[in-house]
Amino acid sequence: MKAVRLHGSGGLERLTVAAMDEPGAPQKGEILVRLHASSLNFHDYLVAIGKIPTADGLIPLSDGAGVVEGVGEGVSDFTVGDRVVSCFFPEWQNGTAVPSVVATVPGDTVDGYARERVVRPAHWFTHAPKNYSHAEAATLTTAGLAAWRALVVDGPLKAGETVLALGTGGVSIFALQFAKMMGASVIVTSSSDEKLAHARSLGADHTINYKQHPQWAEQVLALTNGRGVDHVIEVGGPDTLPQSINACRIGGHIAFIGVLTGFSGPIPTVALLTHQARLQGLQVGNRQQQIEMIRALDANNMKPVIDKTFPLAELGEAFSYEAAGGHFGKICIDI
Amino acid sequence: MKAVRLHGSGGLERLTVAAMDEPGAPQKGEILVRLHASSLNFHDYLVAIGKIPTADGLIPLSDGAGVVEGVGEGVSDFTVGDRVVSCFFPEWQNGTAVPSVVATVPGDTVDGYARERVVRPAHWFTHAPKNYSHAEAATLTTAGLAAWRALVVDGPLKAGETVLALGTGGVSIFALQFAKMMGASVIVTSSSDEKLAHARSLGADHTINYKQHPQWAEQVLALTNGRGVDHVIEVGGPDTLPQSINACRIGGHIAFIGVLTGFSGPIPTVALLTHQARLQGLQVGNRQQQIEMIRALDANNMKPVIDKTFPLAELGEAFSYEAAGGHFGKICIDI
Amino acid sequence: MKAVRLHGSGGLERLTVAAMDEPGAPQKGEILVRLHASSLNFHDYLVAIGKIPTADGLIPLSDGAGVVEGVGEGVSDFTVGDRVVSCFFPEWQNGTAVPSVVATVPGDTVDGYARERVVRPAHWFTHAPKNYSHAEAATLTTAGLAAWRALVVDGPLKAGETVLALGTGGVSIFALQFAKMMGASVIVTSSSDEKLAHARSLGADHTINYKQHPQWAEQVLALTNGRGVDHVIEVGGPDTLPQSINACRIGGHIAFIGVLTGFSGPIPTVALLTHQARLQGLQVGNRQQQIEMIRALDANNMKPVIDKTFPLAELGEAFSYEAAGGHFGKICIDI
Amino acid sequence: MKAVRLHGSGGLERLTVAAMDEPGAPQKGEILVRLHASSLNFHDYLVAIGKIPTADGLIPLSDGAGVVEGVGEGVSDFTVGDRVVSCFFPEWQNGTAVPSVVATVPGDTVDGYARERVVRPAHWFTHAPKNYSHAEAATLTTAGLAAWRALVVDGPLKAGETVLALGTGGVSIFALQFAKMMGASVIVTSSSDEKLAHARSLGADHTINYKQHPQWAEQVLALTNGRGVDHVIEVGGPDTLPQSINACRIGGHIAFIGVLTGFSGPIPTVALLTHQARLQGLQVGNRQQQIEMIRALDANNMKPVIDKTFPLAELGEAFSYEAAGGHFGKICIDI
């Protein structure tokens, strides 16, 4: 079978397609999964270009969705033919994170899912939502769960609250959809009027073109009668965080997910204090949260927004397309 | 102006219509409200028939909605012409309850809103939702806020969870609507197929006729794959609580609101323990919660379900109609 | 080696000492533990006398403490010589409970620790506190963790709050000690002045002899200026719950742990409602909570109170002593 | 009577002692308080030197403690002779903050307590702890409540957790004392071995001289077996925050209180994300929290640490002493 591996240093030329042996039969507690799809996140891109250092020869991609083809002894959650989706932190099953359970990340600290088949412990996967394509299911592992945790777990979001989603990438569009599912109001920012129109068609109550309004925090305050929003989906990082702080209400919540604009920068810490804001760093979530998210997707027939799908052989092109930043929602990989 | 007062002992004949002086001008921090509507709750009924003892001559009814006709010095929240709705615990403004702030209940420990005009501290009211009739607004004070608090505050409800609402009274129908607003699944019970059809038209995912299925907890377990529900809106009391406990999941939440079937009774406490259930007694909520509920109603254009409206002069008939139990949703009073 | 097993029906004569084979070598993920101590809980007693039905031949006792004598492949948490203590729900590692993880209870649904040696998955145990005897460690599995979860997890207890502990059994005395460790005030009830004096020597701020004051809830209200307590450790069940509800403040928390006085009974549900009380059914807790409890014990040098220790061969006498109810704190078993 | 007022621009020479009229009799809901003490916070210093702009002629100082000398109509919480202490946000009574209730800050947006007598609404004060001097009581309004909220409300602190307190100013020493009151472990940093010895005498488990260990976060990790602390009392701001993030565990809590080292600066936002840390900006707290803190102080006989007390006439000297930074605990003012 084929897999993609990362070799050498620097840039997307690190991606190489390689033949590899089929995995053996699943042992006790394991399942054999035929992977059919993955999706791309900024984290995968940083791994792919070597900005996040990994083992030489690593198989990238944290997201993986497919079909169970074999079941080891003692596995009760799955049977052959089940459609499944991978977990970002497969050893973080439930509750709070401790170091040992967040040390394992497929596509980062261990081999990921840019491959056709894999044998892994059954608890590294959950069932996929009903009526989801494999590509749709693959979007949940990282982007879907990050948005769910930000709003539903950490929030916790209540109907009637206002959510500010920065941009129209995968996490932000999931956040828009979850927020509307739960009766919240949503403000979306983008530099593209076309994308903002798309966001409105998904239910966004207000949109702001930040090219036309570089001081978009002021627009947010105006849209909320000076009160500020209850939750910010902060995927930008240092360049956007100062305005995100000003855009949130006293006691507001900033889900800090992003490093799109850098890994550090000048932050107006006094504004955090006067806003009594909660800046909550988060990385995806645990398996129990993924199960609960999928229950909500099933109950509400919500489908993710997929911008474009590339075959695995064009993974490099897919990353280039992601890096260009023109997408709306998720970029998927067909395996 | 006219008001209704409660005199003597026993039964609805205690209700008497009486003339009373117009209230004076609002003083510092007060507003004058022209009341246009109220609505009935089981609590009002217990007061009306004297089962909850009150002062002789008390003006009943906790719910009140109307228009601000005068504003005292220092009032900044309201201006003349604003449409407002009363608070059940007007001195419980925010946060946790302490005895002093739950001692004041209009229509119980102090005069209520079965009257045409009233002068009260401004903080005893909130703004009504946009586009609400006075009757619709009046349903929020008690039944609306009890359901909101049960699910959104105490829950806290997450999309994808399952809510079991007992019956089709005011609180249960509000709970059904709030649960659907937040992406939850809902099971409703009733003895009437017609009411269950009505509940389904409002979004109920499953319904159970408890006359046909006296062991309705088993039906609930079957509908949830043996798991049980996440939240129960328990308005029945002793006769329904044993099954409510069995119908909820491990770690589930039972919002204990009701005394419809009595004030005490045999409870299988060991089931509470093995289910690790949380039985949360609640009485309505605070003013800040009412403000947040109304924000959610505005954001989602949700309207309460009114079964029937009676003029104030027919308050006795209205209570009789309530006691008969044939209603679906709220019974309102036009003042 | 020797073990105790339960055979036949009815009474403590079900306990029989039997020879059994030594366990084999620990496999992948497993440890071999030489058990040195256990302790008794009311749950163990109900199992022993057959009131909680179990498999014929079951080895009883949920609590187990000892020394690691062998370590299987892939075990990183423990090494040979480590002192360990068992978990009540060994598959409930963290977070919220789901049915599958609370199905396994040593000494109930699977063999327990009335034996000399056992091979079990490493994650079925945690490290024992430093400087603890095996008997002291064994008290933590059930009684210690139940009290910890009631106050610290479910509470959550804050300094300055008041805790009411019913009686002087294992859970209540742990609750007294944890409450004092965290700066709370504690009221203890008992029918014995001697036990109440003992409780005061452990830090109890107030004590009530309920034989002298059968209406002890009134005493509690008097001791709290009419306010009521913040938390009740409710181990009694139906006979004490009505007073426990009345003894707690508006919005108070009743940790419902107990069935000492029966499995069901008449409960004044309306009082639960007017007190807006939270009646939280609980059964022990998860492994992560046990780890956190043990960290607190280490940080505060807190030791459990052991009433008496019996050798394993006298397990029947130990249960009789427990059933007589004269103990203060824990009854332990030396293996 | 005499008061201190702030006039002109720049520096402590803005402080002027002025005669002012005695306040009139307390009206409805008001009390007359004879102020006997205040205490200094960094916020008061920023106001005094004009760095936080205020009205010309403002009476500074947010902290005020004294005796009730008169009681207006309808006041039930206090009687003449009661010893009371002021609230930092006197209109924030309970629950979450909304803009209107944090707009009023004595000694900032309205006149404070650098005066002999004041008439204010009764709800602007709480009872002082029993057995407290006025100076001791005055330390609670700002520094005491900030530390309490950081650990007990926002934390929420559990026994056995580890708290890192930066420096030995008022908030940090309160945090040390509250943490020990609740069974936590505490690490204190300072540049003075003498102060660190003092901290140890108050119960600090570990101390770090950050002059000797400029990379003190590494020391913190070493002291916690690489795990990091559960809570950081972050009073420094931009210069210390990067190390505070690294010193906290996955999912840890940083109570962001301080601006001692500036109002903004470069922050390693990616570290916040990988630590999944919660950076919670906070400003003091509400009146209900102050009442609960005082209950805890009473229950535990805890007294604040006062470094030095100055007479009101030497307020400028007191501020200079504060700015020099040599103090340990609180600086008080005798009025």
mmCIF file of C-alpha atoms in Angstrom, chain C residues 61-186:
data_model
loop_
_atom_site.group_PDB
_atom_site.id
_atom_site.type_symbol
_atom_site.label_atom_id
_atom_site.label_comp_id
_atom_site.label_asym_id
_atom_site.label_seq_id
_atom_site.Cartn_x
_atom_site.Cartn_y
_atom_site.Cartn_z
ATOM 1 C CA LEU C 61 -13.803 -6.490 49.287
ATOM 2 C CA SER C 62 -13.391 -3.455 47.031
ATOM 3 C CA ASP C 63 -10.528 -1.923 48.984
ATOM 4 C CA GLY C 64 -7.051 -3.305 48.513
ATOM 5 C CA ALA C 65 -3.586 -2.012 49.363
ATOM 6 C CA GLY C 66 -0.223 -3.639 49.024
ATOM 7 C CA VAL C 67 3.096 -3.778 47.218
ATOM 8 C CA VAL C 68 3.897 -4.260 43.546
ATOM 9 C CA GLU C 69 5.770 -7.529 43.152
ATOM 10 C CA GLY C 70 5.824 -7.739 39.361
ATOM 11 C CA VAL C 71 5.354 -5.461 36.391
ATOM 12 C CA GLY C 72 4.255 -6.451 32.890
ATOM 13 C CA GLU C 73 5.482 -5.039 29.615
ATOM 14 C CA GLY C 74 4.620 -1.418 28.927
ATOM 15 C CA VAL C 75 3.804 -0.427 32.481
ATOM 16 C CA SER C 76 5.354 2.956 33.177
ATOM 17 C CA ASP C 77 3.444 4.153 36.250
ATOM 18 C CA PHE C 78 4.769 1.549 38.687
ATOM 19 C CA THR C 79 7.903 -0.411 39.515
ATOM 20 C CA VAL C 80 8.495 -3.377 41.807
ATOM 21 C CA GLY C 81 8.321 -2.286 45.420
ATOM 22 C CA ASP C 82 5.839 0.515 44.882
ATOM 23 C CA ARG C 83 3.078 0.760 47.465
ATOM 24 C CA VAL C 84 -0.308 0.914 45.784
ATOM 25 C CA VAL C 85 -4.034 1.139 46.519
ATOM 26 C CA SER C 86 -6.926 -0.118 44.401
ATOM 27 C CA CYS C 87 -9.673 1.835 42.613
ATOM 28 C CA PHE C 88 -13.382 1.245 43.267
ATOM 29 C CA PHE C 89 -14.319 1.756 39.592
ATOM 30 C CA PRO C 90 -11.035 0.671 37.983
ATOM 31 C CA GLU C 91 -12.196 1.371 34.423
ATOM 32 C CA TRP C 92 -13.470 4.863 35.254
ATOM 33 C CA GLN C 93 -10.213 6.657 34.742
ATOM 34 C CA ASN C 94 -11.236 10.281 34.370
ATOM 35 C CA GLY C 95 -14.066 12.653 33.495
ATOM 36 C CA THR C 96 -17.729 11.805 33.558
ATOM 37 C CA ALA C 97 -19.048 8.303 34.098
ATOM 38 C CA VAL C 98 -20.510 6.296 31.246
ATOM 39 C CA PRO C 99 -22.187 2.918 31.839
ATOM 40 C CA SER C 100 -19.316 0.830 30.499
ATOM 41 C CA VAL C 101 -16.781 2.272 32.946
ATOM 42 C CA VAL C 102 -18.886 1.838 36.080
ATOM 43 C CA ALA C 103 -19.794 -1.764 35.277
ATOM 44 C CA THR C 104 -16.575 -3.105 36.807
ATOM 45 C CA VAL C 105 -16.407 -3.072 40.613
ATOM 46 C CA PRO C 106 -13.948 -5.377 42.389
ATOM 47 C CA GLY C 107 -15.704 -7.118 45.232
ATOM 48 C CA ASP C 108 -19.053 -6.769 43.477
ATOM 49 C CA THR C 109 -19.199 -7.393 39.719
ATOM 50 C CA VAL C 110 -15.715 -8.952 39.609
ATOM 51 C CA ASP C 111 -13.451 -10.573 42.212
ATOM 52 C CA GLY C 112 -12.136 -8.237 44.865
ATOM 53 C CA TYR C 113 -9.201 -8.110 47.230
ATOM 54 C CA ALA C 114 -9.913 -10.588 50.058
ATOM 55 C CA ARG C 115 -6.855 -12.493 48.849
ATOM 56 C CA GLU C 116 -3.098 -12.432 49.135
ATOM 57 C CA ARG C 117 -2.042 -11.698 45.579
ATOM 58 C CA VAL C 118 -3.657 -10.436 42.400
ATOM 59 C CA VAL C 119 -2.672 -9.621 38.829
ATOM 60 C CA ARG C 120 -4.618 -6.719 37.424
ATOM 61 C CA PRO C 121 -4.195 -3.962 34.821
ATOM 62 C CA ALA C 122 -1.858 -1.317 36.199
ATOM 63 C CA HIS C 123 -4.514 1.348 35.776
ATOM 64 C CA TRP C 124 -6.684 -0.430 38.380
ATOM 65 C CA PHE C 125 -4.372 0.981 41.095
ATOM 66 C CA THR C 126 -2.797 4.270 42.100
ATOM 67 C CA HIS C 127 0.222 4.988 44.248
ATOM 68 C CA ALA C 128 -0.505 5.019 47.991
ATOM 69 C CA PRO C 129 0.178 8.185 49.976
ATOM 70 C CA LYS C 130 3.655 8.537 51.397
ATOM 71 C CA ASN C 131 4.056 7.376 54.994
ATOM 72 C CA TYR C 132 0.799 5.447 54.951
ATOM 73 C CA SER C 133 0.492 1.956 56.341
ATOM 74 C CA HIS C 134 -1.244 -0.520 54.051
ATOM 75 C CA ALA C 135 -4.311 -0.425 56.294
ATOM 76 C CA GLU C 136 -4.401 3.365 56.072
ATOM 77 C CA ALA C 137 -4.063 3.244 52.296
ATOM 78 C CA ALA C 138 -6.851 0.694 51.982
ATOM 79 C CA THR C 139 -9.342 3.088 53.574
ATOM 80 C CA LEU C 140 -9.070 5.417 50.594
ATOM 81 C CA THR C 141 -10.545 3.305 47.788
ATOM 82 C CA THR C 142 -14.163 3.647 48.839
ATOM 83 C CA ALA C 143 -14.757 5.778 51.915
ATOM 84 C CA GLY C 144 -11.949 8.245 51.339
ATOM 85 C CA LEU C 145 -12.790 8.895 47.707
ATOM 86 C CA ALA C 146 -16.540 9.119 48.365
ATOM 87 C CA ALA C 147 -15.942 11.887 50.906
ATOM 88 C CA TRP C 148 -13.396 13.640 48.662
ATOM 89 C CA ARG C 149 -15.702 13.596 45.686
ATOM 90 C CA ALA C 150 -18.698 14.762 47.728
ATOM 91 C CA LEU C 151 -16.916 17.808 49.059
ATOM 92 C CA VAL C 152 -14.057 18.664 46.721
ATOM 93 C CA VAL C 153 -15.368 17.549 43.321
ATOM 94 C CA ASP C 154 -19.134 17.888 43.562
ATOM 95 C CA GLY C 155 -19.145 20.538 46.285
ATOM 96 C CA PRO C 156 -16.973 22.281 45.379
ATOM 97 C CA LEU C 157 -16.074 23.176 48.937
ATOM 98 C CA LYS C 158 -14.809 26.664 49.716
ATOM 99 C CA ALA C 159 -13.103 27.851 52.885
ATOM 100 C CA GLY C 160 -15.615 29.309 55.297
ATOM 101 C CA GLU C 161 -18.509 27.101 54.228
ATOM 102 C CA THR C 162 -20.223 24.811 56.723
ATOM 103 C CA VAL C 163 -20.420 21.040 56.302
ATOM 104 C CA LEU C 164 -22.869 18.810 58.154
ATOM 105 C CA ALA C 165 -21.597 15.235 58.535
ATOM 106 C CA LEU C 166 -24.143 12.665 59.677
ATOM 107 C CA GLY C 167 -22.688 10.152 62.086
ATOM 108 C CA THR C 168 -19.130 9.047 62.602
ATOM 109 C CA GLY C 169 -18.637 6.239 60.078
ATOM 110 C CA GLY C 170 -15.793 6.135 57.614
ATOM 111 C CA VAL C 171 -17.163 8.545 55.015
ATOM 112 C CA SER C 172 -18.312 11.088 57.581
ATOM 113 C CA ILE C 173 -14.984 11.173 59.412
ATOM 114 C CA PHE C 174 -13.112 11.549 56.120
ATOM 115 C CA ALA C 175 -15.495 14.405 55.273
ATOM 116 C CA LEU C 176 -14.769 16.037 58.618
ATOM 117 C CA GLN C 177 -11.028 15.816 57.975
ATOM 118 C CA PHE C 178 -11.195 17.055 54.362
ATOM 119 C CA ALA C 179 -13.473 19.914 55.372
ATOM 120 C CA LYS C 180 -11.065 21.074 58.060
ATOM 121 C CA MET C 181 -8.143 20.692 55.637
ATOM 122 C CA MET C 182 -9.893 23.176 53.388
ATOM 123 C CA GLY C 183 -10.838 25.785 55.960
ATOM 124 C CA ALA C 184 -14.513 24.880 56.371
ATOM 125 C CA SER C 185 -16.597 24.649 59.529
ATOM 126 C CA VAL C 186 -18.042 21.258 60.429
#
